[in-house]
Amino acid sequence: MDFNNIIEKRIVNDGMHSLVLEISKDEFDKVMTGNIEASAIDVVDRHLKNRGDDGRANNINLDYKNGEEIVKIYADVDYLGNDHTEY
């Protein structure tokens, strides 16, 4: 997967960080393992690692519809109370 092909949007509301990753369906299909939810978690984890981001993603949800060209992955990202990620 080419992480340069991901569009990232972040929202911070009262200290709570939310993340939306937009990926082409073709790019997402390159990492699809058969379990769509596990693939979404993998993409978020690898994206954060690629950016050197110490946040911990949770509440990961996927908007993946047949016939649409863009896959959207939504996640909350926690920073407070995390240990430094060992990348």
Short mmCIF file of C-alpha atoms in Angstrom, two decimals:
data_model
loop_
_atom_site.label_atom_id
_atom_site.label_comp_id
_atom_site.label_asym_id
_atom_site.label_seq_id
_atom_site.Cartn_x
_atom_site.Cartn_y
_atom_site.Cartn_z
CA MET A 1 0.00 0.00 0.00
CA ASP A 2 1.24 3.46 -0.90
CA PHE A 3 0.59 5.63 2.15
CA ASN A 4 1.07 8.74 0.01
CA ASN A 5 -2.32 7.93 -1.53
CA ILE A 6 -4.21 8.38 1.75
CA ILE A 7 -6.05 11.60 2.51
CA GLU A 8 -6.12 12.23 6.25
CA LYS A 9 -8.55 14.53 8.02
CA ARG A 10 -8.40 15.24 11.74
CA ILE A 11 -10.88 16.81 14.07
CA VAL A 12 -10.15 17.83 17.66
CA ASN A 13 -13.16 18.52 19.86
CA ASP A 14 -12.65 19.18 23.59
CA GLY A 15 -9.34 17.33 23.52
CA MET A 16 -10.78 14.28 21.74
CA HIS A 17 -9.04 13.50 18.44
CA SER A 18 -10.91 11.93 15.54
CA LEU A 19 -9.38 10.76 12.30
CA VAL A 20 -10.82 10.05 8.86
CA LEU A 21 -8.70 8.27 6.27
CA GLU A 22 -9.86 8.32 2.66
CA ILE A 23 -8.36 5.69 0.38
CA SER A 24 -9.18 4.58 -3.13
CA LYS A 25 -10.96 1.24 -3.26
CA ASP A 26 -8.16 -0.14 -5.46
CA GLU A 27 -5.52 0.85 -2.88
CA PHE A 28 -7.54 -0.61 0.01
CA ASP A 29 -8.06 -3.86 -1.92
CA LYS A 30 -4.26 -4.28 -1.99
CA VAL A 31 -4.25 -4.85 1.79
CA MET A 32 -7.63 -6.55 2.09
CA THR A 33 -7.21 -9.91 3.83
CA GLY A 34 -10.79 -11.17 3.61
CA ASN A 35 -11.75 -9.67 6.97
CA ILE A 36 -12.69 -6.12 6.11
CA GLU A 37 -12.71 -4.85 9.72
CA ALA A 38 -9.27 -6.34 10.48
CA SER A 39 -7.97 -4.79 7.25
CA ALA A 40 -9.26 -1.35 8.33
CA ILE A 41 -7.55 -1.69 11.72
CA ASP A 42 -4.32 -2.69 9.96
CA VAL A 43 -4.49 0.33 7.64
CA VAL A 44 -5.00 2.76 10.56
CA ASP A 45 -2.20 1.18 12.62
CA ARG A 46 0.21 1.19 9.67
CA HIS A 47 -0.74 4.77 8.75
CA LEU A 48 -0.06 6.02 12.28
CA LYS A 49 3.22 4.10 12.38
CA ASN A 50 4.23 5.51 8.98
CA ARG A 51 3.65 9.04 10.32
CA GLY A 52 5.52 8.36 13.59
CA ASP A 53 2.27 9.14 15.43
CA ASP A 54 2.09 7.95 19.06
CA GLY A 55 -1.69 8.00 19.19
CA ARG A 56 -3.68 4.87 19.93
CA ALA A 57 -6.58 4.30 17.56
CA ASN A 58 -9.87 2.90 18.81
CA ASN A 59 -13.52 2.85 17.74
CA ILE A 60 -12.40 2.12 14.18
CA ASN A 61 -15.30 2.10 11.71
CA LEU A 62 -15.29 1.54 7.99
CA ASP A 63 -17.41 2.99 5.19
CA TYR A 64 -16.83 0.50 2.36
CA LYS A 65 -19.65 0.28 -0.16
CA ASN A 66 -19.71 -1.71 -3.37
CA GLY A 67 -19.71 0.53 -6.41
CA GLU A 68 -18.01 3.47 -4.67
CA GLU A 69 -14.42 4.37 -5.46
CA ILE A 70 -13.44 5.79 -2.04
CA VAL A 71 -13.14 3.86 1.22
CA LYS A 72 -13.41 5.91 4.42
CA ILE A 73 -12.04 4.73 7.75
CA TYR A 74 -13.07 6.57 10.91
CA ALA A 75 -11.20 6.28 14.21
CA ASP A 76 -10.77 8.01 17.53
CA VAL A 77 -7.14 8.60 18.49
CA ASP A 78 -6.07 8.79 22.14
CA TYR A 79 -2.85 10.52 23.13
CA LEU A 80 -3.12 11.05 26.89
CA GLY A 81 -1.81 8.26 29.10
CA ASN A 82 -0.10 6.39 26.27
CA ASP A 83 3.35 4.94 26.55
CA HIS A 84 5.68 5.95 23.74
CA THR A 85 5.08 3.68 20.78
CA GLU A 86 8.05 1.45 19.97
CA TYR A 87 8.39 1.90 16.21
#
